[in-house]
């Protein structure tokens, strides 16, 4: 996202108002069941604040920077993109949960955290020349190489990705959650298209994602006004699958992830690709893609197991292959 401090009005927690820029929305969510030891205070390395824990074939990607409402620096964003790519390619991972710790889900891009003009947003400074204005094309490159790559990493992940949102998801943080295949939200979670409050155009795929989820009129309402959208209203609009008490968020995410992780992994990957692509193509192309996806899928062990279990009147045991 380009440089845009997170909104500082009444619906933004004071603990990170000045850290989130532009498409940055403080990240928050639910810790993986069982949790893990608290990281050392002051350790803001990418490995410490964007963690990956794999259990029962589920990769839990956790944003752990609650004092900044999980706003992403450039390094942290790059680590998250890498972890998503790793999960996509790892046969031992069959589902992903994206969540965070603290009061937010993701407050967006934190330019104070390092690698400013190349990263989550554009600081408006060219450190190599001392210019205070971006060179022609710099802002576009920043968006393409930053926020858009992050959203694409979620959309292109071959494993189903669940967002467990327990707090504010604003700017790029909102788009990060909406790019996920399934969205669970705590009752106190909110979604904010904060860009307009700073005179900015939505980036990080917002104008691509929102109209496909809620239609153009609703998308424009959210983006034109930048109002905070409570979880219950987000669910009513179709942006969220389930709204839950905060104490049930992690458990439900674990249950859903377990069901996905024990499912036919390749069939789910092909289904995800078909659904995502169907929004950008015509009926003829969608039907052709569906037929070939089924052709490919019928070569998998899980497809053969599904057919055999049906004939034998037993529950299938899928291997993810």
Coordinates of C-alpha atoms in Angstrom, one line a residue:
X1 CA 0.0 0.0 0.0
X2 CA 1.2 3.5 -0.5
X3 CA 2.0 5.6 2.5
X4 CA -1.2 6.2 4.5
X5 CA -1.3 6.4 8.3
X6 CA -4.1 4.3 9.7
X7 CA -7.1 6.2 10.6
X8 CA -7.0 7.8 14.1
X9 CA -10.6 8.2 14.8
X10 CA -12.7 6.6 17.5
X11 CA -12.8 3.1 16.0
X12 CA -9.0 2.7 15.9
X13 CA -7.2 1.5 19.0
X14 CA -4.7 4.1 20.2
X15 CA -1.9 1.5 20.6
X16 CA -1.0 1.5 16.9
X17 CA -2.7 4.4 15.3
X18 CA 0.5 6.0 14.0
X19 CA 2.1 2.7 12.8
X20 CA -0.2 1.5 10.1
X21 CA 0.2 3.2 6.7
X22 CA -2.0 3.1 3.7
X23 CA -3.2 -0.4 2.9
X24 CA -2.0 -1.4 6.4
X25 CA -4.5 -2.8 8.8
X26 CA -3.5 -4.1 12.1
X27 CA -3.5 -7.8 12.2
X28 CA -5.1 -9.8 14.9
X29 CA -6.7 -13.2 15.3
X30 CA -6.6 -16.2 17.5
X31 CA -3.6 -18.2 18.6
X32 CA -3.3 -21.8 17.5
X33 CA -4.8 -24.2 20.0
X34 CA -2.4 -25.0 22.7
X35 CA -0.5 -21.8 22.0
X36 CA 3.3 -21.5 22.3
X37 CA 5.7 -19.8 24.6
X38 CA 5.6 -16.0 24.5
X39 CA 8.4 -14.5 22.5
X40 CA 11.0 -12.4 24.1
X41 CA 10.0 -8.8 24.7
X42 CA 11.5 -6.4 22.1
X43 CA 12.2 -9.2 19.6
X44 CA 10.5 -7.8 16.4
X45 CA 12.5 -10.0 14.0
X46 CA 10.3 -11.4 11.1
X47 CA 10.8 -14.9 12.5
X48 CA 9.5 -13.8 15.9
X49 CA 6.5 -11.8 14.8
X50 CA 5.3 -13.9 11.8
X51 CA 5.4 -17.5 13.1
X52 CA 4.6 -20.8 11.5
X53 CA 3.5 -23.8 13.6
X54 CA 2.4 -27.0 11.9
X55 CA 0.2 -29.5 13.7
X56 CA -1.9 -32.3 12.2
X57 CA -1.1 -31.2 8.7
X58 CA -2.4 -27.6 9.4
X59 CA 0.0 -24.7 9.1
X60 CA -0.8 -21.9 11.6
X61 CA 0.6 -18.6 10.4
X62 CA 0.4 -16.2 13.3
X63 CA 1.0 -12.5 13.3
X64 CA 2.5 -11.8 16.7
X65 CA 3.1 -8.1 17.1
X66 CA 0.1 -7.1 19.3
X67 CA 1.7 -3.8 20.5
X68 CA 1.4 -2.6 16.8
X69 CA -1.9 -4.4 16.2
X70 CA 0.1 -6.7 13.9
X71 CA 0.8 -4.0 11.3
X72 CA 3.2 -5.5 8.8
X73 CA 6.6 -4.2 8.0
X74 CA 8.3 -5.0 4.7
X75 CA 10.3 -7.8 6.1
X76 CA 7.3 -9.3 7.9
X77 CA 5.3 -9.2 4.7
X78 CA 8.0 -10.9 2.8
X79 CA 8.2 -13.7 5.4
X80 CA 4.4 -14.2 5.3
X81 CA 4.5 -14.4 1.5
X82 CA 7.3 -17.0 1.8
X83 CA 5.4 -19.0 4.4
X84 CA 2.3 -19.2 2.2
X85 CA 4.4 -20.3 -0.7
X86 CA 6.1 -23.0 1.4
X87 CA 2.7 -24.2 2.7
X88 CA 1.4 -24.4 -0.9
X89 CA 4.3 -26.6 -2.0
X90 CA 4.6 -28.8 1.1
X91 CA 2.8 -32.1 0.8
X92 CA 2.8 -32.4 4.6
X93 CA 0.6 -29.3 4.8
X94 CA -3.0 -29.7 3.8
X95 CA -4.6 -26.6 5.2
X96 CA -3.6 -23.2 6.5
X97 CA -4.9 -20.9 9.2
X98 CA -4.0 -17.2 9.1
X99 CA -4.5 -15.4 12.4
X100 CA -2.8 -13.1 14.9
X101 CA -2.5 -12.2 18.6
X102 CA -3.9 -9.2 20.4
X103 CA -6.7 -6.8 19.6
X104 CA -6.4 -6.6 15.9
X105 CA -6.2 -9.0 12.9
X106 CA -4.0 -6.7 10.7
X107 CA -3.8 -3.0 10.8
X108 CA -1.9 -2.9 7.6
X109 CA 1.6 -1.8 6.5
X110 CA 3.9 -0.4 9.1
X111 CA 6.5 1.7 7.4
X112 CA 8.2 2.6 10.6
X113 CA 9.4 -1.0 10.9
X114 CA 12.0 -0.9 8.0
X115 CA 12.6 -1.2 4.3
X116 CA 10.2 1.7 3.8
X117 CA 9.9 2.6 0.1
X118 CA 10.3 -1.0 -1.2
X119 CA 7.8 -2.5 1.2
X120 CA 4.3 -2.6 2.4
X121 CA 3.9 1.0 1.4
X122 CA 5.6 4.0 -0.1
X123 CA 7.2 6.5 2.3
X124 CA 7.5 9.2 -0.4
X125 CA 11.3 9.2 0.0
X126 CA 14.0 7.9 -2.3
X127 CA 16.8 7.0 0.1
X128 CA 19.3 6.6 -2.7
X129 CA 18.9 10.1 -4.1
X130 CA 17.4 12.1 -1.2
X131 CA 14.3 13.0 -3.2
X132 CA 11.2 13.7 -1.2
X133 CA 8.9 12.7 -4.1
X134 CA 8.6 9.3 -5.6
X135 CA 10.1 8.8 -9.1
X136 CA 7.6 8.1 -11.9
X137 CA 6.4 4.5 -11.6
X138 CA 7.8 4.0 -8.1
X139 CA 4.4 4.0 -6.4
X140 CA 3.0 1.5 -8.9
X141 CA 6.0 -0.8 -8.4
X142 CA 5.6 -0.6 -4.7
X143 CA 2.0 -1.7 -4.9
X144 CA 2.7 -4.4 -7.4
X145 CA 5.7 -5.8 -5.5
X146 CA 4.2 -5.3 -2.1
X147 CA 0.5 -5.5 -1.2
X148 CA -0.6 -7.2 -4.5
X149 CA 2.0 -10.0 -4.1
X150 CA 0.8 -10.6 -0.6
X151 CA -2.9 -11.0 -1.7
X152 CA -1.8 -13.1 -4.6
X153 CA 0.1 -15.4 -2.3
X154 CA -3.2 -16.2 -0.5
X155 CA -5.3 -16.5 -3.6
X156 CA -2.7 -18.7 -5.3
X157 CA -1.9 -21.0 -2.3
X158 CA -2.9 -24.5 -3.4
X159 CA -4.1 -25.3 0.2
X160 CA -7.3 -23.9 1.6
X161 CA -6.6 -20.9 3.8
X162 CA -8.8 -19.9 6.7
X163 CA -8.7 -16.5 8.2
X164 CA -9.4 -16.3 12.0
X165 CA -10.1 -12.6 12.6
X166 CA -10.5 -11.5 16.2
X167 CA -10.1 -7.8 15.9
X168 CA -9.7 -4.9 13.5
X169 CA -8.8 -5.8 9.9
X170 CA -8.2 -2.5 8.1
X171 CA -6.8 -1.5 4.8
X172 CA -4.5 -4.2 3.4
X173 CA -5.4 -6.2 6.6
X174 CA -9.0 -6.3 5.5
X175 CA -8.0 -7.5 2.0
X176 CA -5.7 -10.1 3.5
X177 CA -8.6 -11.6 5.3
X178 CA -11.0 -11.4 2.4
X179 CA -8.6 -13.1 0.1
X180 CA -8.8 -16.2 2.3
X181 CA -11.0 -19.1 1.2
X182 CA -13.0 -19.1 4.5
X183 CA -13.3 -16.3 7.1
X184 CA -14.1 -16.8 10.7
X185 CA -14.5 -13.7 12.8
X186 CA -14.9 -13.0 16.5
X187 CA -17.9 -10.9 17.5
X188 CA -15.7 -7.9 18.2
X189 CA -13.9 -8.0 14.9
X190 CA -14.3 -5.1 12.4
X191 CA -13.4 -4.5 8.8
X192 CA -12.4 -1.1 7.6
X193 CA -11.7 0.2 4.1
X194 CA -9.5 2.9 5.6
X195 CA -7.9 4.2 2.4
X196 CA -10.5 7.0 1.7
X197 CA -9.8 8.5 5.1
X198 CA -6.3 9.4 3.9
X199 CA -7.3 10.4 0.3
X200 CA -6.0 7.2 -1.1
X201 CA -7.1 4.6 -3.7
X202 CA -7.7 1.2 -2.3
X203 CA -4.9 -1.2 -3.2
X204 CA -3.9 -4.7 -2.3
X205 CA -6.6 -6.1 -4.6
X206 CA -9.4 -4.4 -2.8
X207 CA -11.2 -3.2 -6.0
X208 CA -10.9 -6.7 -7.3
X209 CA -12.0 -8.6 -4.2
X210 CA -14.9 -6.6 -2.8
X211 CA -17.1 -6.3 -5.9
X212 CA -16.9 -10.0 -6.4
X213 CA -17.9 -10.6 -2.8
X214 CA -20.6 -8.1 -2.3
X215 CA -21.4 -6.5 -5.7
X216 CA -20.3 -3.1 -7.0
X217 CA -22.7 -0.9 -5.1
X218 CA -21.9 -2.3 -1.7
X219 CA -18.2 -2.3 -2.5
X220 CA -18.4 1.4 -3.4
X221 CA -20.2 2.2 -0.2
X222 CA -17.5 0.6 1.8
X223 CA -14.7 2.2 -0.1
X224 CA -16.2 5.6 -0.6
X225 CA -17.1 6.1 3.1
X226 CA -14.5 4.0 4.9
X227 CA -16.9 3.2 7.8
X228 CA -16.0 0.5 10.2
X229 CA -18.0 -2.7 9.4
X230 CA -18.9 -4.9 12.4
X231 CA -18.4 -8.6 12.1
X232 CA -22.1 -9.3 12.2
X233 CA -22.8 -6.9 9.3
X234 CA -19.8 -8.3 7.4
X235 CA -21.4 -11.8 7.7
X236 CA -24.7 -10.5 6.5
X237 CA -23.0 -9.1 3.4
X238 CA -21.2 -12.3 2.7
X239 CA -17.7 -11.3 3.7
X240 CA -17.6 -13.6 6.7
X241 CA -18.6 -17.3 7.0
X242 CA -19.2 -17.4 10.7
X243 CA -19.2 -14.9 13.6
X244 CA -18.2 -16.4 16.9
X245 CA -17.6 -15.5 20.6
X246 CA -13.9 -14.7 20.9
X247 CA -13.3 -17.8 23.1
X248 CA -14.6 -20.1 20.3
X249 CA -12.6 -18.6 17.4
X250 CA -9.5 -20.7 17.7
X251 CA -11.4 -23.9 18.4
X252 CA -13.6 -23.5 15.4
X253 CA -10.7 -22.6 13.2
X254 CA -9.0 -25.7 14.3
X255 CA -12.1 -27.9 13.7
X256 CA -12.5 -26.4 10.2
X257 CA -8.8 -26.8 9.4
X258 CA -8.9 -30.4 10.5
X259 CA -11.8 -31.2 8.2
X260 CA -10.0 -29.6 5.3
X261 CA -6.7 -31.3 6.2
X262 CA -8.3 -34.7 6.2
X263 CA -10.1 -34.0 2.9
X264 CA -9.0 -34.7 -0.7
X265 CA -6.3 -32.1 -0.9
X266 CA -5.8 -32.1 -4.7
X267 CA -9.5 -31.9 -5.3
X268 CA -9.7 -28.9 -2.9
X269 CA -6.9 -27.2 -4.7
X270 CA -8.5 -27.7 -8.1
X271 CA -11.9 -26.6 -6.7
X272 CA -10.3 -23.4 -5.3
X273 CA -8.8 -22.6 -8.7
X274 CA -12.0 -23.2 -10.5
X275 CA -14.1 -21.0 -8.2
X276 CA -11.5 -18.2 -8.3
X277 CA -11.1 -18.3 -12.0
X278 CA -14.9 -18.5 -12.7
X279 CA -15.3 -14.9 -11.7
X280 CA -13.1 -13.7 -14.5
X281 CA -14.2 -15.9 -17.4
X282 CA -17.3 -16.8 -19.5
X283 CA -19.4 -20.0 -19.2
X284 CA -17.7 -21.8 -22.0
X285 CA -14.2 -21.3 -20.5
X286 CA -15.5 -22.2 -17.0
X287 CA -17.1 -25.4 -18.3
X288 CA -13.9 -26.4 -20.1
X289 CA -11.8 -25.7 -17.0
X290 CA -14.2 -27.8 -14.9
X291 CA -14.0 -30.8 -17.3
X292 CA -10.2 -30.7 -17.3
X293 CA -10.0 -30.3 -13.6
X294 CA -12.1 -33.4 -13.2
X295 CA -9.9 -35.2 -15.7
X296 CA -6.8 -34.3 -13.7
X297 CA -8.3 -35.1 -10.4
X298 CA -9.4 -38.6 -11.5
X299 CA -5.7 -39.5 -11.6
X300 CA -5.3 -38.9 -7.9
X301 CA -5.3 -41.6 -5.1
X302 CA -7.9 -39.7 -3.2
X303 CA -10.4 -39.8 -6.2
X304 CA -9.9 -43.5 -6.5
X305 CA -10.4 -43.9 -2.7
X306 CA -13.5 -41.8 -2.8
X307 CA -15.1 -43.9 -5.5
X308 CA -14.0 -47.2 -3.8
X309 CA -15.3 -46.1 -0.4
X310 CA -18.6 -45.3 -1.9
X311 CA -18.9 -48.7 -3.5
X312 CA -17.8 -50.4 -0.3
X313 CA -20.2 -48.3 1.8
X314 CA -17.5 -47.0 4.2
X315 CA -16.0 -43.6 5.0
X316 CA -13.1 -42.5 2.8
X317 CA -9.6 -42.1 4.1
X318 CA -7.9 -39.4 2.0
X319 CA -4.1 -39.2 1.8
X320 CA -3.9 -35.8 0.2
X321 CA -2.4 -37.3 -3.0

